[in-house]
Short mmCIF file of C-alpha atoms in Angstrom, two decimals:
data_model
loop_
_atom_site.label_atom_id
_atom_site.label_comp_id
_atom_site.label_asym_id
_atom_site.label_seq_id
_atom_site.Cartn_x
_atom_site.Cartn_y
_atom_site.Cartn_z
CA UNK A 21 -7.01 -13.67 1.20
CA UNK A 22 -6.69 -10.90 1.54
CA UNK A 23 -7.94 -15.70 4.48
CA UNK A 24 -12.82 -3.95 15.89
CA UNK A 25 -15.18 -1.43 14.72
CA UNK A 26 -15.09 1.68 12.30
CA UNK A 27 -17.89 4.43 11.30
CA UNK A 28 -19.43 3.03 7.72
CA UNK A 29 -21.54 4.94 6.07
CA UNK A 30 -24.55 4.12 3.11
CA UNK A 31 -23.22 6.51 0.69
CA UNK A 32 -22.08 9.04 3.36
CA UNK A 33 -20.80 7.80 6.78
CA UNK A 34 -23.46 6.32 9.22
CA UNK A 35 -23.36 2.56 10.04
CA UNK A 36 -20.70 1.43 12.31
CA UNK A 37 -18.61 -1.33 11.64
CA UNK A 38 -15.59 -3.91 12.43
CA UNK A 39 -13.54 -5.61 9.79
CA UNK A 40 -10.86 -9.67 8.63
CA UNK A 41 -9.57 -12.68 4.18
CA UNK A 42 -9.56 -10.00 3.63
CA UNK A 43 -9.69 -10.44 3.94
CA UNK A 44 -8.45 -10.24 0.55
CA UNK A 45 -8.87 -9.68 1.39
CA UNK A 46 -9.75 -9.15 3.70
CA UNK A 47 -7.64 -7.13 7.05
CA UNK A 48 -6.91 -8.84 10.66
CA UNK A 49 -9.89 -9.86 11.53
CA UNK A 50 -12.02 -8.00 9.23
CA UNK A 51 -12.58 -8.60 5.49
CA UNK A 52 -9.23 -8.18 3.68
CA UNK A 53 -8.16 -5.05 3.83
CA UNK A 54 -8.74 -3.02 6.91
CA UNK A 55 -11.52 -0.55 6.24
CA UNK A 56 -14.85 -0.25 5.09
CA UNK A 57 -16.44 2.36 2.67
CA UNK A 58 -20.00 2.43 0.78
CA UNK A 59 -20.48 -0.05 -2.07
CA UNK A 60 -21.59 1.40 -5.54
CA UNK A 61 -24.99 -0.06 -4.92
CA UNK A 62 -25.25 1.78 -1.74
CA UNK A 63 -23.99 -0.62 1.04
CA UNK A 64 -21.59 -0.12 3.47
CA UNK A 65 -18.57 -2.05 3.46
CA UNK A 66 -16.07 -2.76 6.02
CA UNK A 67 -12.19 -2.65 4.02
CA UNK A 68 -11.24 -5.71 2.69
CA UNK A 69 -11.29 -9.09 3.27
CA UNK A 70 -9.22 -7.92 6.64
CA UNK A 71 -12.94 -7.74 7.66
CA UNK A 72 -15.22 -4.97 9.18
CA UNK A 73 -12.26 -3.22 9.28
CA UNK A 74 -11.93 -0.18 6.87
CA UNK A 75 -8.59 1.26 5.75
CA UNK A 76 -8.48 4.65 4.69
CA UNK A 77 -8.89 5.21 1.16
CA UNK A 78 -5.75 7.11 0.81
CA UNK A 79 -3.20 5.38 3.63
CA UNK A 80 -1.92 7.98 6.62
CA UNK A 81 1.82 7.96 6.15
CA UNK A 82 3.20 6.69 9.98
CA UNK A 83 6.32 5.16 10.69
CA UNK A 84 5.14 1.82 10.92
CA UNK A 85 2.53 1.93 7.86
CA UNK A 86 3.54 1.94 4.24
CA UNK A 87 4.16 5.47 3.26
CA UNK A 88 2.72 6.63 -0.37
CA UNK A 89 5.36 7.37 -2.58
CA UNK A 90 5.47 8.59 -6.35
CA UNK A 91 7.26 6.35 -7.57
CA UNK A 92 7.88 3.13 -5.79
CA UNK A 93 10.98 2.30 -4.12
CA UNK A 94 12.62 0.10 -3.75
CA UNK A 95 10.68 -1.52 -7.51
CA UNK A 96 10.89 -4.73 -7.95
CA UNK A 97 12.91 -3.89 -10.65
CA UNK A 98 15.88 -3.43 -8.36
CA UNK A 99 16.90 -6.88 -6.34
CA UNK A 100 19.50 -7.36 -4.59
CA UNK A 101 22.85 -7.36 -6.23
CA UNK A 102 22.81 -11.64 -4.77
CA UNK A 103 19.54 -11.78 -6.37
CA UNK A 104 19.05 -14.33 -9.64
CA UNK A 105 17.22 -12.58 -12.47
CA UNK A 106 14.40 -14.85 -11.84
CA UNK A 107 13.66 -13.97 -7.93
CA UNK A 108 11.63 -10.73 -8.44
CA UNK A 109 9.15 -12.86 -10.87
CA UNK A 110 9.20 -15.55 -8.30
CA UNK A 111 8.63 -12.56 -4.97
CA UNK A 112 5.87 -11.16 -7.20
CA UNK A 113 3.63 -14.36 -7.76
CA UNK A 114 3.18 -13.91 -4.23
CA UNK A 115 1.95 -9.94 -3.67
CA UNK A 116 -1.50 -9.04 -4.12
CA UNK A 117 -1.53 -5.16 -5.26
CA UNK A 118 -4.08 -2.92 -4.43
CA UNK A 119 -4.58 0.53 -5.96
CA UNK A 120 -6.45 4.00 -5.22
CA UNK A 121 -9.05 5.52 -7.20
CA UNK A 122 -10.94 4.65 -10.17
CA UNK A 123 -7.81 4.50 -12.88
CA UNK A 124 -5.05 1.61 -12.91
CA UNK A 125 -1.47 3.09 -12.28
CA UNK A 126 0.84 2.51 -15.00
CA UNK A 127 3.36 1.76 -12.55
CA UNK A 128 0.76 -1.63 -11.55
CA UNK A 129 0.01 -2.68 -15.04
CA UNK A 130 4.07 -2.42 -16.09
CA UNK A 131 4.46 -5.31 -13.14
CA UNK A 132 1.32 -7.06 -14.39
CA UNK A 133 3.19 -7.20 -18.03
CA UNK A 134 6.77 -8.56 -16.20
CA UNK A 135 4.66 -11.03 -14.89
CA UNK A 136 5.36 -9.62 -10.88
CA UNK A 137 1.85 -9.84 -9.86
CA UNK A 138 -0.53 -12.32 -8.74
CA UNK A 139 -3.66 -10.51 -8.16
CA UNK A 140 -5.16 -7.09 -7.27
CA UNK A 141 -7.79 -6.85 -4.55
CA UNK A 142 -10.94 -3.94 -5.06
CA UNK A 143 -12.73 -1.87 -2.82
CA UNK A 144 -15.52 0.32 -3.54
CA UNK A 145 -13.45 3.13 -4.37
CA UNK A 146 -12.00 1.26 -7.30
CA UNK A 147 -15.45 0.90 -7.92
CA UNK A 148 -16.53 4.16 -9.92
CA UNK A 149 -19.97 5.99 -9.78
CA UNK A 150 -21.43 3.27 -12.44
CA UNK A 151 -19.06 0.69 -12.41
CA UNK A 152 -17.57 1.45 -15.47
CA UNK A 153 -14.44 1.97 -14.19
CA UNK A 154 -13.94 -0.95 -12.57
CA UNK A 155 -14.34 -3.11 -15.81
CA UNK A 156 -12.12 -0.75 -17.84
CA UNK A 157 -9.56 -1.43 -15.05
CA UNK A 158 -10.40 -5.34 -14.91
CA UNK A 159 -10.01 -5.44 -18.94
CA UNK A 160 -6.40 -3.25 -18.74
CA UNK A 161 -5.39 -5.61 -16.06
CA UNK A 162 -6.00 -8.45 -18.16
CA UNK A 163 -4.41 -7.28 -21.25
CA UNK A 164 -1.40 -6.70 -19.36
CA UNK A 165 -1.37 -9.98 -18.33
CA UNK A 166 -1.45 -11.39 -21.67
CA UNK A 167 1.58 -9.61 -22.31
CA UNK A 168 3.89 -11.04 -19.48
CA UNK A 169 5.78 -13.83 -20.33
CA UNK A 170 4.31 -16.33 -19.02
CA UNK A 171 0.67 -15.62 -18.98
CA UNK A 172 -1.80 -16.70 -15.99
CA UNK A 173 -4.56 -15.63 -15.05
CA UNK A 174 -4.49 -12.94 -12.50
CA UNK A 175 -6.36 -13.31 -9.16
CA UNK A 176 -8.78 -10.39 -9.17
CA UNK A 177 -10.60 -10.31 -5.85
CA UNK A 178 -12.74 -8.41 -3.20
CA UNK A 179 -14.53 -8.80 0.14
CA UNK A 180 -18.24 -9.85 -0.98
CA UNK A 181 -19.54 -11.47 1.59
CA UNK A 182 -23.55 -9.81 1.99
CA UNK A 183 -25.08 -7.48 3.65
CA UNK A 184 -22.82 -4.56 4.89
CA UNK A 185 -19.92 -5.83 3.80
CA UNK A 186 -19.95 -5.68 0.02
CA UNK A 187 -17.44 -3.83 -2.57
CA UNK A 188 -19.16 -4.22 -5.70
CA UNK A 189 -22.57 -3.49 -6.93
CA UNK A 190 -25.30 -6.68 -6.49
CA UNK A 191 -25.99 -9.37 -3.95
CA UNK A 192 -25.59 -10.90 -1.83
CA UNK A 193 -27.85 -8.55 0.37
CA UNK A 194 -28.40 -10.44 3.22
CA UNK A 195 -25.89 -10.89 5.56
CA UNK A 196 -24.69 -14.34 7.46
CA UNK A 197 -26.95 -13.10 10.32
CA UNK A 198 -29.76 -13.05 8.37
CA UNK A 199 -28.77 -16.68 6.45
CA UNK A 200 -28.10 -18.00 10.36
CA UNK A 201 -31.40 -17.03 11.30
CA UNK A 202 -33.45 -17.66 7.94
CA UNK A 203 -36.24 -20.74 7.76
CA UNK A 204 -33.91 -22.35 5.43
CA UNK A 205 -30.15 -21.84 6.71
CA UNK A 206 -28.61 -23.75 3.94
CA UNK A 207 -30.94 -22.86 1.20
CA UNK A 208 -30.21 -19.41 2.04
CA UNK A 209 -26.31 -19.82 2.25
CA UNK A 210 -26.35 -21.19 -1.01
CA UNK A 211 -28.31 -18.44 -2.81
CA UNK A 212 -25.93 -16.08 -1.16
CA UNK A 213 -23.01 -17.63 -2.63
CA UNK A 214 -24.47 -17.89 -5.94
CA UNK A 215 -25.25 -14.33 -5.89
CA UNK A 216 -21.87 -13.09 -4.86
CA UNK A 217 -20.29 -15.46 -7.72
CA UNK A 218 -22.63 -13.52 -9.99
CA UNK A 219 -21.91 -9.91 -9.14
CA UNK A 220 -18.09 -10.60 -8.70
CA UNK A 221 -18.59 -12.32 -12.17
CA UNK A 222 -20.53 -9.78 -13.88
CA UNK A 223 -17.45 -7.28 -13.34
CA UNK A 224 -14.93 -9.87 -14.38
CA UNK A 225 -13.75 -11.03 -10.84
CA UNK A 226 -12.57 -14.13 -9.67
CA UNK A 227 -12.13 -14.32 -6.48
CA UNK A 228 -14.03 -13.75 -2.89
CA UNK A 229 -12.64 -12.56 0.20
CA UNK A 230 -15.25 -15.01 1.76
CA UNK A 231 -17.07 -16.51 3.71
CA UNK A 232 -16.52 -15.41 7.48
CA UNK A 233 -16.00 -18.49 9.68
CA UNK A 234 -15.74 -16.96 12.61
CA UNK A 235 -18.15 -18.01 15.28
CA UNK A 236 -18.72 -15.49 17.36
CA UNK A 237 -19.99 -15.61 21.20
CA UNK A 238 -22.19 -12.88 22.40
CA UNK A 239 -24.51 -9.80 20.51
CA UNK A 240 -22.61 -7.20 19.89
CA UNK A 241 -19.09 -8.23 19.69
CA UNK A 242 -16.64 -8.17 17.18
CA UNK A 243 -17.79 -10.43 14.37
CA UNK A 244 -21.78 -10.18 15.38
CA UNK A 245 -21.76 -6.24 14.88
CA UNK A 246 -21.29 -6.14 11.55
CA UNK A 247 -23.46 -9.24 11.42
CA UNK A 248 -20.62 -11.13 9.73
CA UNK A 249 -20.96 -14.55 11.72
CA UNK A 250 -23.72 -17.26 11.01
CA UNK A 251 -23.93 -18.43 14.50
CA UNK A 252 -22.49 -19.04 17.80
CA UNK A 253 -22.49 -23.09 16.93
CA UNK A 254 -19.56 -24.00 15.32
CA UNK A 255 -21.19 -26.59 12.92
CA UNK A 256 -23.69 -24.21 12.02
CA UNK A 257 -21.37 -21.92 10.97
CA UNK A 258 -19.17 -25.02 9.15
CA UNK A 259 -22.39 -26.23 7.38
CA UNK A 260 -23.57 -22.73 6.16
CA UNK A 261 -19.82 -21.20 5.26
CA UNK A 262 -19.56 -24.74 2.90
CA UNK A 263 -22.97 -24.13 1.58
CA UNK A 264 -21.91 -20.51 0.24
CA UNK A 265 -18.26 -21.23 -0.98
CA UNK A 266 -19.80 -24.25 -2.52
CA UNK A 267 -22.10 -22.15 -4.25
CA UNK A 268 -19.82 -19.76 -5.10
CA UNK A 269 -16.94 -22.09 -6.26
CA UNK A 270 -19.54 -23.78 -8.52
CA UNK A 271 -20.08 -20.88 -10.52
CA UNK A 272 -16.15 -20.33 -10.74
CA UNK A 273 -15.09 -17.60 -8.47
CA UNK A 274 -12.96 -18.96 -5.74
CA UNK A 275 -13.70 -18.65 -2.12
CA UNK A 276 -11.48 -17.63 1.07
CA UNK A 277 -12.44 -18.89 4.74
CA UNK A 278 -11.56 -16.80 7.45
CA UNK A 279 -9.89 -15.71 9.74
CA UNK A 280 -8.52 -18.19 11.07
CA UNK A 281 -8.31 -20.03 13.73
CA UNK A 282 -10.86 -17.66 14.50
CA UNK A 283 -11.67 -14.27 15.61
CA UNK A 284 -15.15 -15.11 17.23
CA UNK A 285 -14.00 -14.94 20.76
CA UNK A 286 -12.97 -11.00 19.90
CA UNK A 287 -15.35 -8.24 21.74
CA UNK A 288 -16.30 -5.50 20.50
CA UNK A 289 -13.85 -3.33 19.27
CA UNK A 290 -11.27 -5.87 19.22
CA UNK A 291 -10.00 -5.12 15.44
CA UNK A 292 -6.25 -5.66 14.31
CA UNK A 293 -6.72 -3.07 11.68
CA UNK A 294 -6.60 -0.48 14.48
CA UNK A 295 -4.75 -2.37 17.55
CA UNK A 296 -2.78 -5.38 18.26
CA UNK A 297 -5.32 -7.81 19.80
CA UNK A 298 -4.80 -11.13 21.96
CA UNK A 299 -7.02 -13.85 22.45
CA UNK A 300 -6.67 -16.41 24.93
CA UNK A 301 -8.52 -18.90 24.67
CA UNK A 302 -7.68 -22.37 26.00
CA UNK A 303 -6.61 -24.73 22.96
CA UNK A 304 -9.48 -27.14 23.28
CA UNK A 305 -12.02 -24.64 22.83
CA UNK A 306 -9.63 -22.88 20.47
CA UNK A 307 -9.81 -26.21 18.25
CA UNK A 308 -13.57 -26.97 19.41
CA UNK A 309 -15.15 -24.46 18.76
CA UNK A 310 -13.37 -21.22 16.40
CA UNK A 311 -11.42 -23.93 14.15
CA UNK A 312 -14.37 -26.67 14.36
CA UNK A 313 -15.46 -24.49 10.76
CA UNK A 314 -12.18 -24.78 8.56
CA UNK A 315 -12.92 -28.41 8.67
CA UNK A 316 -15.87 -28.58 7.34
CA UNK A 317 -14.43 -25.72 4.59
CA UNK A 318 -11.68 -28.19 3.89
CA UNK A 319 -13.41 -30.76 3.43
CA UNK A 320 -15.74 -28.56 0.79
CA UNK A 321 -12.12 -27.92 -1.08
CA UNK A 322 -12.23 -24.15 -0.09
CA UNK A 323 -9.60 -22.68 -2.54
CA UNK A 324 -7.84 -20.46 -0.08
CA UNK A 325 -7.88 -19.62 3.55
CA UNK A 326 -6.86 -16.42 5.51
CA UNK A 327 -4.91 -15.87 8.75
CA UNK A 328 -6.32 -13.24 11.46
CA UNK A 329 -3.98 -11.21 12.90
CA UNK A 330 -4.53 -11.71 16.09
CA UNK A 331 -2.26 -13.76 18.72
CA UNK A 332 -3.33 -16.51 20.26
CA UNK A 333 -1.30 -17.48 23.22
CA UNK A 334 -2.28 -21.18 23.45
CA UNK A 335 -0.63 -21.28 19.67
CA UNK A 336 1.95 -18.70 20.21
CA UNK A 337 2.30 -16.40 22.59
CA UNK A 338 4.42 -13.78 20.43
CA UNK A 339 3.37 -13.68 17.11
CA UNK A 340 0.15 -12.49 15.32
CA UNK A 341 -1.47 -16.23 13.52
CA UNK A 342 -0.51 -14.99 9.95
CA UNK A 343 3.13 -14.74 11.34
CA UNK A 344 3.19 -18.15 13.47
CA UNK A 345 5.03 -20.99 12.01
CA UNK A 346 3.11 -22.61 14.80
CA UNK A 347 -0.31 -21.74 13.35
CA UNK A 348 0.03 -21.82 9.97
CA UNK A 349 1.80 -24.74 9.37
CA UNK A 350 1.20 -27.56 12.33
CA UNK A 351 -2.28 -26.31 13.01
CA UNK A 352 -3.82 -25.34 9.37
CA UNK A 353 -1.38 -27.40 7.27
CA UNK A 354 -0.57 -30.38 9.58
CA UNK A 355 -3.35 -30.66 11.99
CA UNK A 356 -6.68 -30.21 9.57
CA UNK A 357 -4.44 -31.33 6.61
CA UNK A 358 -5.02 -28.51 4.69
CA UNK A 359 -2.90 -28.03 1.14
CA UNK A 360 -4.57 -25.05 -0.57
CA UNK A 361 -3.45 -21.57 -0.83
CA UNK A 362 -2.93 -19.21 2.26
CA UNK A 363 -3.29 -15.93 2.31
CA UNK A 364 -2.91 -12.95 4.95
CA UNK A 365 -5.50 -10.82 5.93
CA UNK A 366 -4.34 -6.88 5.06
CA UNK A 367 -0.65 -7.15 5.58
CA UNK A 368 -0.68 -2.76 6.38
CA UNK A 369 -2.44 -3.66 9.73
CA UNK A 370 -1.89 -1.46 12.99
CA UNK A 371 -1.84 -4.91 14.70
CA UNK A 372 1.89 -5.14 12.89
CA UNK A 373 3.10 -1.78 13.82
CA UNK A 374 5.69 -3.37 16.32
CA UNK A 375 7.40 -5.49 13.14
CA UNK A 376 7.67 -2.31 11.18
CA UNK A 377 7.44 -1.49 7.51
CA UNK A 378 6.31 -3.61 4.89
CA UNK A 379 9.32 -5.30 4.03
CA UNK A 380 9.83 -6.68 7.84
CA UNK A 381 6.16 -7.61 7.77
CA UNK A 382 6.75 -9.31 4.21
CA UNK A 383 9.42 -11.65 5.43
CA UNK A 384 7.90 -12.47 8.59
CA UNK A 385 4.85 -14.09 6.70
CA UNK A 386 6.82 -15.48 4.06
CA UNK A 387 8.63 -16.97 7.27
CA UNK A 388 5.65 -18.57 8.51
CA UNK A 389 5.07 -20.18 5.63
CA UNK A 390 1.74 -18.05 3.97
CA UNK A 391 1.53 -18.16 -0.08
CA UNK A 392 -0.09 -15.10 -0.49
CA UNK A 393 0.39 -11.64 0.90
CA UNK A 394 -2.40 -8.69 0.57
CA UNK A 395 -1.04 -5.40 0.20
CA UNK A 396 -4.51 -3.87 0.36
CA UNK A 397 -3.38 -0.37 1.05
CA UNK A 398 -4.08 1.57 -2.20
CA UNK A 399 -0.66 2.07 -2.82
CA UNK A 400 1.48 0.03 -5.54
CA UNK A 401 4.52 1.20 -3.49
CA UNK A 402 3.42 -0.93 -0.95
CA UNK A 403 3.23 -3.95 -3.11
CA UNK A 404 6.60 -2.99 -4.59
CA UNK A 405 8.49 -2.87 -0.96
CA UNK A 406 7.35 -6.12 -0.06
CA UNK A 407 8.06 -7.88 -3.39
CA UNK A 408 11.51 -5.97 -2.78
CA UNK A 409 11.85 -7.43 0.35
CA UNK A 410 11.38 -10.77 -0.77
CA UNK A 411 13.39 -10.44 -3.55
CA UNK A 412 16.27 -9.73 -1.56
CA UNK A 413 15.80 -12.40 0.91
CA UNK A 414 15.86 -14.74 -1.52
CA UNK A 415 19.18 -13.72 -3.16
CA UNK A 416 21.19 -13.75 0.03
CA UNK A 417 19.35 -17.54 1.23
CA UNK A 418 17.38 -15.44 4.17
CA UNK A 419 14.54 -17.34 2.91
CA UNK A 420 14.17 -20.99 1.65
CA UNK A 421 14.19 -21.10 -1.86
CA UNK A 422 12.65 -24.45 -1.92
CA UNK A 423 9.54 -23.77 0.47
CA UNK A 424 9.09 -20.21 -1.33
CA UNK A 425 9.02 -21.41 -4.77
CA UNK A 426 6.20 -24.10 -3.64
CA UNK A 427 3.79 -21.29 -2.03
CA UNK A 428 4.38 -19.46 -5.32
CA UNK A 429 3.45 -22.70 -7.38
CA UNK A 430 0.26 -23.16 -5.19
CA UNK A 431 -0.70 -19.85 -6.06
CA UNK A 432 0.23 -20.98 -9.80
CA UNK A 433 -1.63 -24.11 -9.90
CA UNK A 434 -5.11 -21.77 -8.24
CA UNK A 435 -4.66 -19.04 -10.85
CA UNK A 436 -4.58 -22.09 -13.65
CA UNK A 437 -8.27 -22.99 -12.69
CA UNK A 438 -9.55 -19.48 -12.75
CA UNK A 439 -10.60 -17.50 -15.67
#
């Protein structure tokens, strides 16, 4: 992806929002990663592709969220003693790092060179005052890359999807409100997704934390507050979402639908970054109406599409979607035939507190069957425990070696058609 409300502010603090995907990127429900903060341009931003959600710049240490360490343990560099030297490569073509400030750890780009890292998600505090920083950090990033041994090109990504929720300097400035309610809907979508291609490309990015599918059902709630949904009609929301990730995949930056199935049935402050939420809605509006989208997505090849972390009893009544067999593969996979890459919205969620740290969180994606998992917590520890975990699972058969090593080549085969 990465594919509830929080105090935003333009530059300071002021606008109030909700994040999913990131979504990338993007956390549950809000773009990517859980938590919003102002853009370099200005805006305010949600956190990643989780969605309006914002995580905390610098991650609270609990007992159920990934807790800031020094130096990273357990590394990657240490897998299980059943581990084959190849399973920490294989664990780490799955994690998406994430990292604070304006300055690339060491610690990231030494993974980066061992060829232990698929991508690296922004925010805006990555960003910099001018946006230097960021494409110093971009060009380190990819230099490091061209030192592991088998070089691909690394999934660098962000939640740009207009208006408030924007990580980078540039456009898109209008939001999908605004696009849902312009004179021309689909010429509108498709400038949007052109500009986010070009800002995301003008700092070396290649990859979008959007756009939102989520069609939400009243003013005000979740996904309409940070005006982050196109509409309350499902094919008005699958004909403008195409229009922009068309756009935007044109110009060569990939694009990530989410969250689904869907969080527009969520009210107002209803966000998985903060909370565990439920929705239950009956399965034929479910699949009417918040999936109706992703079809329409699919059938624009979308390159990627996030989970929400919210459970949807009609699915599964226990686990969050991102962590439902049930949801990711027999609805996404087997019911809309869908063969791209997955991806989890931000995988240090309060919505996951009950699974604990990371590395239970890790496995029970990589359980359900998701390629990619966002560790969009500023913290390369965080990336390192659930590569770890991973790593370990493999070695002792825990997890499918066969299923994990095709998620990791569909992350392969997307990172072969980026540049």
């Amino acid at each position: 992806m990465l594919r509830s409300l929080r105090s935003l502010g333009v530059l300071t603090l002021g606008l109030a929002l909700l994040t999913g995907c990131g979504s990338s990127g993007s956390g549950g429900g809000s773009p990517s990663a859980g938590s919003g903060t102002a853009t370099g341009s200005g805006s305010a931003e949600p956190s990643a592709s989780a969605g309006p959600e914002s995580p905390a710049p610098t991650p609270t240490p609990s007992p159920e969220s990934p807790t800031p360490t020094p130096t990273p343990t357990p590394g990657p560099e240490s897998p299980s003693p059943t581990a084959r030297p190849g399973d920490a490569e294989l664990a780490g073509r799955r994690i998406v790092y994430s990292y604070p400030g304006t300055t690339v750890p060491e610690a990231l780009l030494q993974r980066v060179r061992q060829g232990r890292v698929a991508g690296v998600i922004f925010f805006a505090e990555n960003v910099g005052s001018d946006a230097s920083a960021l494409g110093t950090a971009v060009a380190r990033l990819r230099a490091a890359e061209a030192q592991s041994p088998s070089p691909r090109t690394l999934l660098l990504m962000t939640d740009q999807e207009g208006g408030l929720v924007r990580r980078v300097p540039g456009g898109p400035a209008q939001s999908a409100k605004d696009v849902g309610r312009a004179a021309d809907p689909v010429a509108a979508a498709t400038r949007t997704g052109q500009e986010a291609a070009a800002a995301l490309t003008r700092y070396g990015l290649n990859l979008n934390l959007a756009p939102v599918l989520d069609v939400y059902r009243t003013p005000g709630d979740f996904a309409d507050s940070a005006q982050r949904s196109y509409s309350t009609d499902p094919a008005t929301v699958g004909k403008l979402g195409s229009a922009f990730l068309k756009a935007q995949q044109d110009a060569g930056v990939a694009a990530t639908a989410k969250h689904f199935p869907g969080l527009g049935s969520a009210p107002a402050g209803a966000n998985t970054d903060e909370k565990p939420v439920t929705l239950d809605v009956p399965l034929n509006r479910l699949r009417a109406v918040d999936e109706r989208p992703y079809r329409d997505a699919i059938a624009a090849d979308v390159r990627l599409v996030m989970f929400s972390w919210a459970i949807y009893p009609e699915l599964d009544p226990d686990h969050p979607a991102g962590m439902a067999g049930s949801i990711v593969r027999d609805e996404l996979r087997t019911r809309l035939h869908y063969d791209g890459v997955t991806v989890t919205d931000a995988l240090e969620a309060k919505a996951l507190d009950s699974y604990g740290g990371t590395g239970p969180r890790a496995l029970a994606v990589a359980h359900a069957g998701v390629d990619l998992l966002l560790c969009s917590g500023r913290d390369v520890a965080q990336g390192d425990a659930a590569a770890a975990a991973l790593t370990a699972a493999l070695g002792t058969g825990e997890l499918d070696r066969d299923d994990f090593t095709a998620s990791a080549n569909r992350v392969d085969a997307l990172r072969g058609t980026l540049k």
